[in-house]
PDB file of C-alpha atoms and ligand atoms in Angstrom:
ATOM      1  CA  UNK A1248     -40.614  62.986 128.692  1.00 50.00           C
ATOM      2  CA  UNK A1249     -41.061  67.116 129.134  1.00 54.00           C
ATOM      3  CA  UNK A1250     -43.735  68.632 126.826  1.00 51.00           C
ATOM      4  CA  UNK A1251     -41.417  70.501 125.925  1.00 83.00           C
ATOM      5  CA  UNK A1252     -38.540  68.237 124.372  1.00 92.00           C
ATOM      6  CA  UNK A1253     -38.665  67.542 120.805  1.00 95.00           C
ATOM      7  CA  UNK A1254     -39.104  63.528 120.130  1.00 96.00           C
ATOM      8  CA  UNK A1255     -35.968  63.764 116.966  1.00 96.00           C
ATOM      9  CA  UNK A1256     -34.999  61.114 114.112  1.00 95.00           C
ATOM     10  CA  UNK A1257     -31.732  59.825 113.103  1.00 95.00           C
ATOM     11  CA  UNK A1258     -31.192  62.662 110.839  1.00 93.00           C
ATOM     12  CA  UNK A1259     -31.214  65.050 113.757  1.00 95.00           C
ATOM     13  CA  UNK A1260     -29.303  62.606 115.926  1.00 97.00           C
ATOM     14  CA  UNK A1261     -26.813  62.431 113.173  1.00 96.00           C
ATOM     15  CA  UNK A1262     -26.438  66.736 112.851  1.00 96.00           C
ATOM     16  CA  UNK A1263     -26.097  66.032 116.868  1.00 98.00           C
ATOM     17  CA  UNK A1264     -23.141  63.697 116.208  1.00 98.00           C
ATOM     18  CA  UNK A1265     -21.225  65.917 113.949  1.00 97.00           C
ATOM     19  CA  UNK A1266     -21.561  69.184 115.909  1.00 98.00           C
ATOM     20  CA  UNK A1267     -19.957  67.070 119.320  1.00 98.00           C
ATOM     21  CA  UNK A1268     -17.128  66.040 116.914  1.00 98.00           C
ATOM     22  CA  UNK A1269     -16.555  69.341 115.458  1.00 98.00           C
ATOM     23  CA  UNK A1270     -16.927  71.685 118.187  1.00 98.00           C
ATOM     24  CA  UNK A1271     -13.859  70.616 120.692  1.00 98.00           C
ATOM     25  CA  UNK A1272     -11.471  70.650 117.324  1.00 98.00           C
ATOM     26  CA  UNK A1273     -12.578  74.122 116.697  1.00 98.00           C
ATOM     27  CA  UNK A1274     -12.497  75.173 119.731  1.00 98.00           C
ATOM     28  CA  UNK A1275      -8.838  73.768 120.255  1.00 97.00           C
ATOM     29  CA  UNK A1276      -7.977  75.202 117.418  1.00 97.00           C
ATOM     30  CA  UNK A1277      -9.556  78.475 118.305  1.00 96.00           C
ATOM     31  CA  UNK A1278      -8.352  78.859 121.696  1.00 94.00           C
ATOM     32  CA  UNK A1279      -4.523  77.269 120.775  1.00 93.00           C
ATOM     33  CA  UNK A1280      -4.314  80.515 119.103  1.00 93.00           C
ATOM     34  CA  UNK A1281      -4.978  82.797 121.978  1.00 90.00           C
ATOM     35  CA  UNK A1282      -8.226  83.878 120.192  1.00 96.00           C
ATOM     36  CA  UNK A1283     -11.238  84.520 122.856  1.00 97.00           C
ATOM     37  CA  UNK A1284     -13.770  82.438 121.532  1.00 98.00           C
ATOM     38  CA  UNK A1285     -17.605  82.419 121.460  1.00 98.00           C
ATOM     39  CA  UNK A1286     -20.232  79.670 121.163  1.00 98.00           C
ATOM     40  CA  UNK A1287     -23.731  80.693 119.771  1.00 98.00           C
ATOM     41  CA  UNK A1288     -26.976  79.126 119.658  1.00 98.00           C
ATOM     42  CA  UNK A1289     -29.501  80.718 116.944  1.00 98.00           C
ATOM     43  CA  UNK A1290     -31.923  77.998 117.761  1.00 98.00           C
ATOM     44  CA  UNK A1291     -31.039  76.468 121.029  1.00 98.00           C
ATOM     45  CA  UNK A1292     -33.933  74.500 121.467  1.00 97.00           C
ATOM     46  CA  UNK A1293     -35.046  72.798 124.454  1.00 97.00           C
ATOM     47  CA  UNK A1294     -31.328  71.412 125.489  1.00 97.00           C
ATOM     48  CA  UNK A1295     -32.599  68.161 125.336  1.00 98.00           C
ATOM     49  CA  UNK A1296     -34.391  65.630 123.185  1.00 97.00           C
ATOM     50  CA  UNK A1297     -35.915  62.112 122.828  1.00 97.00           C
ATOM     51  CA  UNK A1298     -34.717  59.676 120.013  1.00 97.00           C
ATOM     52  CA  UNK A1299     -37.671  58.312 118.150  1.00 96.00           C
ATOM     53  CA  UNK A1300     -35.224  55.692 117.384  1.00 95.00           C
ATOM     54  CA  UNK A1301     -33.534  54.596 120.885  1.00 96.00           C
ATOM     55  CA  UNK A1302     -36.507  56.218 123.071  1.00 96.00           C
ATOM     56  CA  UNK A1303     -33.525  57.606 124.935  1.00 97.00           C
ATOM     57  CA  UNK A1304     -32.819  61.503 125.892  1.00 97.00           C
ATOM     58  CA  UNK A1305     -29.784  62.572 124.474  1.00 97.00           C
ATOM     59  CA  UNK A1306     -28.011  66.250 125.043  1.00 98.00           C
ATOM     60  CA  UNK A1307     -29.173  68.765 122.238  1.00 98.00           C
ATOM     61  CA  UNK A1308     -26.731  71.184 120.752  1.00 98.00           C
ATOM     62  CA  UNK A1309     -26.897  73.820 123.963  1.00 98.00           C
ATOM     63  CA  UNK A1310     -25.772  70.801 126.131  1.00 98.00           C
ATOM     64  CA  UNK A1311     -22.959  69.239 123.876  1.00 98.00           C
ATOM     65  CA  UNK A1312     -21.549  73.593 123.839  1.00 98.00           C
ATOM     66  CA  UNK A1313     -21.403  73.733 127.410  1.00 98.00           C
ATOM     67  CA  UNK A1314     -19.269  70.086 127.602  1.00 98.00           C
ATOM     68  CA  UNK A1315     -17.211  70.904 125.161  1.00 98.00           C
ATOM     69  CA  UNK A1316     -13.578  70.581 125.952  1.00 98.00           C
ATOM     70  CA  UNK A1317     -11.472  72.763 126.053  1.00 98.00           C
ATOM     71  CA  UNK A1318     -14.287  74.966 126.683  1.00 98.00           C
ATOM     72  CA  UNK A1319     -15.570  78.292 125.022  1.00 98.00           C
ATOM     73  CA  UNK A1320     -15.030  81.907 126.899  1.00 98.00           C
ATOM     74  CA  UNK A1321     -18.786  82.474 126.373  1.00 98.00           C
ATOM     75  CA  UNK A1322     -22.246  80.551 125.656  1.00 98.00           C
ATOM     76  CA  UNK A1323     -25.306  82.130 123.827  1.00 98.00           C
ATOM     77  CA  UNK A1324     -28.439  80.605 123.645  1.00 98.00           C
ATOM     78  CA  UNK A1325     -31.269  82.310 121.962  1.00 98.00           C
ATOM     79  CA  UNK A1326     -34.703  80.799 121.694  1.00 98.00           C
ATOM     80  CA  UNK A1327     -38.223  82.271 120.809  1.00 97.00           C
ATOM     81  CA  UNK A1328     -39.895  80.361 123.273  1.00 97.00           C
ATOM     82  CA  UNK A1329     -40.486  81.408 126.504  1.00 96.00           C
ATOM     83  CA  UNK A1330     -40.176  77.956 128.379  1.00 96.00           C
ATOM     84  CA  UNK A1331     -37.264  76.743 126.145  1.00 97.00           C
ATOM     85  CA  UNK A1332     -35.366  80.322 127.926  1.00 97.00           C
ATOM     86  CA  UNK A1333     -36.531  79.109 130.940  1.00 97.00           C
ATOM     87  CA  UNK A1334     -35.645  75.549 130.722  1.00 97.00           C
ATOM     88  CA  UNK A1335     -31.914  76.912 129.295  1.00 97.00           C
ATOM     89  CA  UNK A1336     -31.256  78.993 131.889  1.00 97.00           C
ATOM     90  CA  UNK A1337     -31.254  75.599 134.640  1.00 97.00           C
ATOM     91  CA  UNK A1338     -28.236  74.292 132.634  1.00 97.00           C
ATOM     92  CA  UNK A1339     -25.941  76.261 133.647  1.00 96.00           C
ATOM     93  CA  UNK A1340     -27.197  78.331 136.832  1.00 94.00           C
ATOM     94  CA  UNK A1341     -25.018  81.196 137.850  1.00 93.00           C
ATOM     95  CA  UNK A1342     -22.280  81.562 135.149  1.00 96.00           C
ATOM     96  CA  UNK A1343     -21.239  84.649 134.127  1.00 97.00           C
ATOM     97  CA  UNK A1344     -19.979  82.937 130.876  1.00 98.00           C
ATOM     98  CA  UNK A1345     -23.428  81.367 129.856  1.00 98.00           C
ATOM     99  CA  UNK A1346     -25.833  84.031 128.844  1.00 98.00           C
ATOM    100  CA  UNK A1347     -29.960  82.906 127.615  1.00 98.00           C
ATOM    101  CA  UNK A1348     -31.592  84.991 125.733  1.00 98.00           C
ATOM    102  CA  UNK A1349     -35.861  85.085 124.885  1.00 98.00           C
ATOM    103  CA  UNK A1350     -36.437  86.560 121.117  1.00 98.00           C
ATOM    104  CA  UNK A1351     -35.871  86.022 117.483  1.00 98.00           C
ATOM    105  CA  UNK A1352     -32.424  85.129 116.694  1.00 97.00           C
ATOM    106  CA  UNK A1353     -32.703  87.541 113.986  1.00 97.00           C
ATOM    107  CA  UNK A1354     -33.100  90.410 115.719  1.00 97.00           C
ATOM    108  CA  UNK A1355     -30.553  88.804 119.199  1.00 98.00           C
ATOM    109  CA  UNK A1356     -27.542  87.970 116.875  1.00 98.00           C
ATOM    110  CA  UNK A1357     -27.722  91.323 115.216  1.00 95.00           C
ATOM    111  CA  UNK A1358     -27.020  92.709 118.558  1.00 96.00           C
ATOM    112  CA  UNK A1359     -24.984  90.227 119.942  1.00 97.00           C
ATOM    113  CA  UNK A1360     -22.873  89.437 116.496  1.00 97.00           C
ATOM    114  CA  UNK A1361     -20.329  92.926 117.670  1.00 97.00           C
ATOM    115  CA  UNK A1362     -19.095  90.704 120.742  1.00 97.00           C
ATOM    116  CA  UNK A1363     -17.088  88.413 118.088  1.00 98.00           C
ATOM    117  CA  UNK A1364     -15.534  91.181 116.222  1.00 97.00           C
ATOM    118  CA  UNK A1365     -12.318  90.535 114.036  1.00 97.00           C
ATOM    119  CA  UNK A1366     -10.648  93.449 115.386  1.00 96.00           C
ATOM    120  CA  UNK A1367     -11.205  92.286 118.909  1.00 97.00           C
ATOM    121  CA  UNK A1368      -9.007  89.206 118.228  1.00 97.00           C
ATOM    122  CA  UNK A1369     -12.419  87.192 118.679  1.00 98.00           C
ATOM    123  CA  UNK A1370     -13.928  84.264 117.278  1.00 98.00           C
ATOM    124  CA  UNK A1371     -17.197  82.860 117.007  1.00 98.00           C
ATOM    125  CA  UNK A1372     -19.188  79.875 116.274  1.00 98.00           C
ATOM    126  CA  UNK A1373     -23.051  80.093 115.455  1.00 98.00           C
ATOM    127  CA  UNK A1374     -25.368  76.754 115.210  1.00 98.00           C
ATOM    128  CA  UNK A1375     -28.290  78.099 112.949  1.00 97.00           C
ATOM    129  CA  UNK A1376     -30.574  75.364 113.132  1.00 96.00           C
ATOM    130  CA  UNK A1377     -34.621  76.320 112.710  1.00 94.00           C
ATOM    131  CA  UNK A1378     -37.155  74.082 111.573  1.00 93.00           C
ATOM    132  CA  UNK A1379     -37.599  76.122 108.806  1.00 90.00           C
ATOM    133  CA  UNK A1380     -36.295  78.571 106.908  1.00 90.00           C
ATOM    134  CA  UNK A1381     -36.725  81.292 109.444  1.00 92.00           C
ATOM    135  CA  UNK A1382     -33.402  82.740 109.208  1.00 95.00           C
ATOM    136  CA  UNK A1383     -32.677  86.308 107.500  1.00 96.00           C
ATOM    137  CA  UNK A1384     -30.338  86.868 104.470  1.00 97.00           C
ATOM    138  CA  UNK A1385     -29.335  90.513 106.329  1.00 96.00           C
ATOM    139  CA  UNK A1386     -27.699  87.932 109.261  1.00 97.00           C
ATOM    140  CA  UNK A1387     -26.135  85.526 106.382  1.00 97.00           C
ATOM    141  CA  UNK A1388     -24.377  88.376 105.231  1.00 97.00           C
ATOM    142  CA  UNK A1389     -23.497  90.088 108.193  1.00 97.00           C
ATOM    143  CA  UNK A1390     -21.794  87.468 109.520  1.00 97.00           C
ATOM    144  CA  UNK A1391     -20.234  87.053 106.419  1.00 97.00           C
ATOM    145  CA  UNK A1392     -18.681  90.415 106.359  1.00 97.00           C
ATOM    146  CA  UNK A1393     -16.859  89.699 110.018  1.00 97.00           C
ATOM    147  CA  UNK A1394     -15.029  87.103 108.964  1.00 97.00           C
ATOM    148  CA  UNK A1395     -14.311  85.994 112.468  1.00 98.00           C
ATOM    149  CA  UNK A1396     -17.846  84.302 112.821  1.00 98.00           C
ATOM    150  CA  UNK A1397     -17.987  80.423 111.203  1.00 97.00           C
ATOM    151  CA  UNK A1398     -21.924  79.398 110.729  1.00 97.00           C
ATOM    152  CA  UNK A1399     -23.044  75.656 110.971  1.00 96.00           C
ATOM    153  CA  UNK A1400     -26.615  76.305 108.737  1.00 94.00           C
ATOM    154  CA  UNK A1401     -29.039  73.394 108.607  1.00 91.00           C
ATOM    155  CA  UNK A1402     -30.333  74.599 105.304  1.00 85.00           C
ATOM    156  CA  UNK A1403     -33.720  73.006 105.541  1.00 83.00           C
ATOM    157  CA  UNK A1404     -34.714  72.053 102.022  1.00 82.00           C
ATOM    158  CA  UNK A1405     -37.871  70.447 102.860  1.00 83.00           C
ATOM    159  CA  UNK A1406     -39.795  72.972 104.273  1.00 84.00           C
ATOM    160  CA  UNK A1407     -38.677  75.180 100.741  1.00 83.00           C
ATOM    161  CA  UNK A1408     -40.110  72.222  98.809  1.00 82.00           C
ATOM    162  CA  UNK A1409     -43.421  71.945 101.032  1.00 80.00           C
ATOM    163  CA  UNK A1410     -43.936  75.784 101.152  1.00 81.00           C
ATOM    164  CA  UNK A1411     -42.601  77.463  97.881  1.00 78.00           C
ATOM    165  CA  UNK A1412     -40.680  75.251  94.964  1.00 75.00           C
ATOM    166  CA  UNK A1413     -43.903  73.742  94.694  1.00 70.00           C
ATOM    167  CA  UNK A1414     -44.603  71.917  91.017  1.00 70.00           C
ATOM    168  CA  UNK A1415     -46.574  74.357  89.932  1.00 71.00           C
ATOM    169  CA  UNK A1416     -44.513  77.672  91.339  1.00 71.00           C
ATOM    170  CA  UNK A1417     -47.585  79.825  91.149  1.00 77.00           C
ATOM    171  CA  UNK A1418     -49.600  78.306  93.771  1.00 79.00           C
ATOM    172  CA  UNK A1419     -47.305  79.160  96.683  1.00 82.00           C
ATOM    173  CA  UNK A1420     -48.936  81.536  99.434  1.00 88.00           C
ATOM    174  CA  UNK A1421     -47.859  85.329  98.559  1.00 88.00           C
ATOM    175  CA  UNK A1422     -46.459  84.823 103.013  1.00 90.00           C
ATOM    176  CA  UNK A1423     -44.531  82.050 101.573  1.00 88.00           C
ATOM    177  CA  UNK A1424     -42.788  83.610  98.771  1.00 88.00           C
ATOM    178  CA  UNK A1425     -42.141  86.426 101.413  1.00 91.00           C
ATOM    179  CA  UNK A1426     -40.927  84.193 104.064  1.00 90.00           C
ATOM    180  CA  UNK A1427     -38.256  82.862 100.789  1.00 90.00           C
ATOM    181  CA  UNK A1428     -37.337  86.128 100.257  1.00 92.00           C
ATOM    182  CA  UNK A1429     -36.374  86.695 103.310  1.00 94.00           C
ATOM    183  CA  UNK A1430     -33.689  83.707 103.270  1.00 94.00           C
ATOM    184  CA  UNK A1431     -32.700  84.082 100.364  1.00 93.00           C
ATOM    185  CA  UNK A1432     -31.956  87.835 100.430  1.00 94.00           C
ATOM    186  CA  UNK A1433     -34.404  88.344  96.687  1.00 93.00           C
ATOM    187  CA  UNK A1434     -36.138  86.571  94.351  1.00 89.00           C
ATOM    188  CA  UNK A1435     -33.024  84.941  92.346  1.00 90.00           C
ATOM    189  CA  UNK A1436     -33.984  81.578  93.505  1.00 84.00           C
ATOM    190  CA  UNK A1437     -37.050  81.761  91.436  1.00 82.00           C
ATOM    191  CA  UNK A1438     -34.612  81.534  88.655  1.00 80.00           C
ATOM    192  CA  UNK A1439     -32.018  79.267  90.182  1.00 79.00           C
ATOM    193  CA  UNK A1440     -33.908  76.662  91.255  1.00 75.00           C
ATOM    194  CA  UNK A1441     -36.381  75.947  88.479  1.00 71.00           C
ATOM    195  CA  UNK A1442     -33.533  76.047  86.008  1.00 68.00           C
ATOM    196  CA  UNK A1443     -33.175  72.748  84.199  1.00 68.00           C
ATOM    197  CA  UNK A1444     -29.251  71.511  84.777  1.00 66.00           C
ATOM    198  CA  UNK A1445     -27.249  68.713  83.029  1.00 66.00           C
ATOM    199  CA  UNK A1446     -25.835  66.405  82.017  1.00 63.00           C
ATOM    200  CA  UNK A1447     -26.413  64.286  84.815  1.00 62.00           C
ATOM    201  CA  UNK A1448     -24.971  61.463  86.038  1.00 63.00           C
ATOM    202  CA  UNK A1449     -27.786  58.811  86.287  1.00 59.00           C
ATOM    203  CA  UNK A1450     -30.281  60.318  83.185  1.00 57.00           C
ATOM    204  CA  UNK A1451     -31.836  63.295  82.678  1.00 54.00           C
ATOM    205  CA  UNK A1452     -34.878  65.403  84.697  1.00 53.00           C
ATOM    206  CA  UNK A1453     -37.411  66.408  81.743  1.00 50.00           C
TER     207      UNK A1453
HETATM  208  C1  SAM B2572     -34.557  72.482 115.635  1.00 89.97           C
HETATM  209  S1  SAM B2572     -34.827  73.240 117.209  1.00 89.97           S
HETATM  210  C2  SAM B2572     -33.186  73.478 117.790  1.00 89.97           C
HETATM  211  C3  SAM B2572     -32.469  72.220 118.167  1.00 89.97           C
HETATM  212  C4  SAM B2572     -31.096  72.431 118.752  1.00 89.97           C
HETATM  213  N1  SAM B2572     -30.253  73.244 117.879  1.00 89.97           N
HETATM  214  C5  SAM B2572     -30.410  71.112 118.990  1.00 89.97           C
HETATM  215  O1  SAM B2572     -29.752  70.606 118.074  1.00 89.97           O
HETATM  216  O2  SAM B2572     -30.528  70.599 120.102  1.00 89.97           O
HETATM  217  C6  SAM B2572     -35.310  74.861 116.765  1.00 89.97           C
HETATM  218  C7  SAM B2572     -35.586  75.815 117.935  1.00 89.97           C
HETATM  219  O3  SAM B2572     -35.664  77.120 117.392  1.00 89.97           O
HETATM  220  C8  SAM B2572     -36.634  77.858 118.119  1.00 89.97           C
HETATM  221  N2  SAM B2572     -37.024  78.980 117.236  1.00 89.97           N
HETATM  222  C9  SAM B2572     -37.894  78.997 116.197  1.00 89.97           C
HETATM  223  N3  SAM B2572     -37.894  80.190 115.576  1.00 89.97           N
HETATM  224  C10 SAM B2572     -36.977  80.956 116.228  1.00 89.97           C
HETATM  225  C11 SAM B2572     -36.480  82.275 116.045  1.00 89.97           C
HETATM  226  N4  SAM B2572     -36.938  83.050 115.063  1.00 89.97           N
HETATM  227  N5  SAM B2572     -35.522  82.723 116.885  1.00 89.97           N
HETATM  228  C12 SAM B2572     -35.045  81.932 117.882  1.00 89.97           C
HETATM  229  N6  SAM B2572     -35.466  80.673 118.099  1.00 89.97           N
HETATM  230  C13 SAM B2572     -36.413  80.192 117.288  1.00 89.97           C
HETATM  231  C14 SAM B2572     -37.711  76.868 118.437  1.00 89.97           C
HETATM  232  O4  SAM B2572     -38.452  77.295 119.591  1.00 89.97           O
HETATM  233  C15 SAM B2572     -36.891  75.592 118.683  1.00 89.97           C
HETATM  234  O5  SAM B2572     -36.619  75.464 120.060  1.00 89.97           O
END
């Protein structure tokens, strides 16, 4: 195994599953309609992984894009790491129609988010998945305004529960609460998710 792959568990493997059934019917769908469609990476990763479960290496979400079928009319993959870009850029050597980019995906898909406009007659479909909740509520929204982008958003809950909806709310780090706001575009959730809900359906949270 590389250093560099990530060793993944059966939830990942399972978020691996769905994205190869879902992107060749979107894509059909997409393309059937003489739309020129896009396929972007937020968080491409390595390409490739190990399953803690099967030991095996099975194709990560950069992989299962580019052997999609019918294919996409372009691929971006955007990772912060330098030898992830690197390690991207072997898969598909030489196409013009499979770009890699090095940076935050904050500041890339801001810049690259134009090249699926609505106007344009083009599509997109961006993969957020970070480890954490490292995506900005400024991208959420813009994307949101095209209406020609779709989002799959691994919404990860645990690191929010580690970091910042901690029991006692007060004790989260002032870069936590900052790195919260950031997601979730202000400080509503400090409302939202403390607030005590019901009736529910197996007894009640006091
Ligand atoms: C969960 S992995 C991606 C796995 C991949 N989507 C898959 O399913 O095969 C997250 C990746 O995001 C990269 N990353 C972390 N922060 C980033 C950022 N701000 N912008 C772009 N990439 C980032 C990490 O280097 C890592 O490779």
């Amino acid at each position: 195994m590389s250093a560099e792959m990530d060793r993944i568990g059966l939830w990942s493997e399972v978020k691996l599953d769905i994205i190869s059934q879902y992107l060749p019917v979107y894509s059909k769908l997409v393309s059937g309609r003489n739309l020129y469609h896009l396929y972007i990476d937020g968080f491409a990763g390595y390409g490739l992984h190990e399953s803690r479960t099967s030991g095996e290496i099975i194709a990560g979400s950069p992989l299962i894009a580019l052997t999609t079928v019918p294919a996409f009319r372009e691929y971006h993959f955007i990772d912060l790491k330098h030898d992830r870009v690197e390690q991207l850029r072997t898969y598909a050597p030489g196409r013009s129609d499979v770009h890699v980019h090095e940076g935050d995906c904050n500041e890339v898909l801001l810049n690259l988010l134009p090249k699926a406009s609505y106007e344009g007659y083009r599509r997109a479909i961006c993969l957020l998945d970070p480890y954490g909740i490292d995506i900005a509520w400024d991208v959420i929204a813009t994307i949101g305004r095209m209406r020609s982008v779709e989002i799959f958003l691994n919404f990860m809950v645990m690191d929010m529960n580690m970091n910042v909806l901690l029991h006692h709310p007060e004790n989260a780090l002032p870069s936590q609460i900052e790195r919260m706001n950031r997601f979730w575009g202000d400080e509503s959730w400090r409302q939202i998710t403390y607030a005590r809900q019901g009736p529910f359906l197996v007894g009640t949270i006091r």
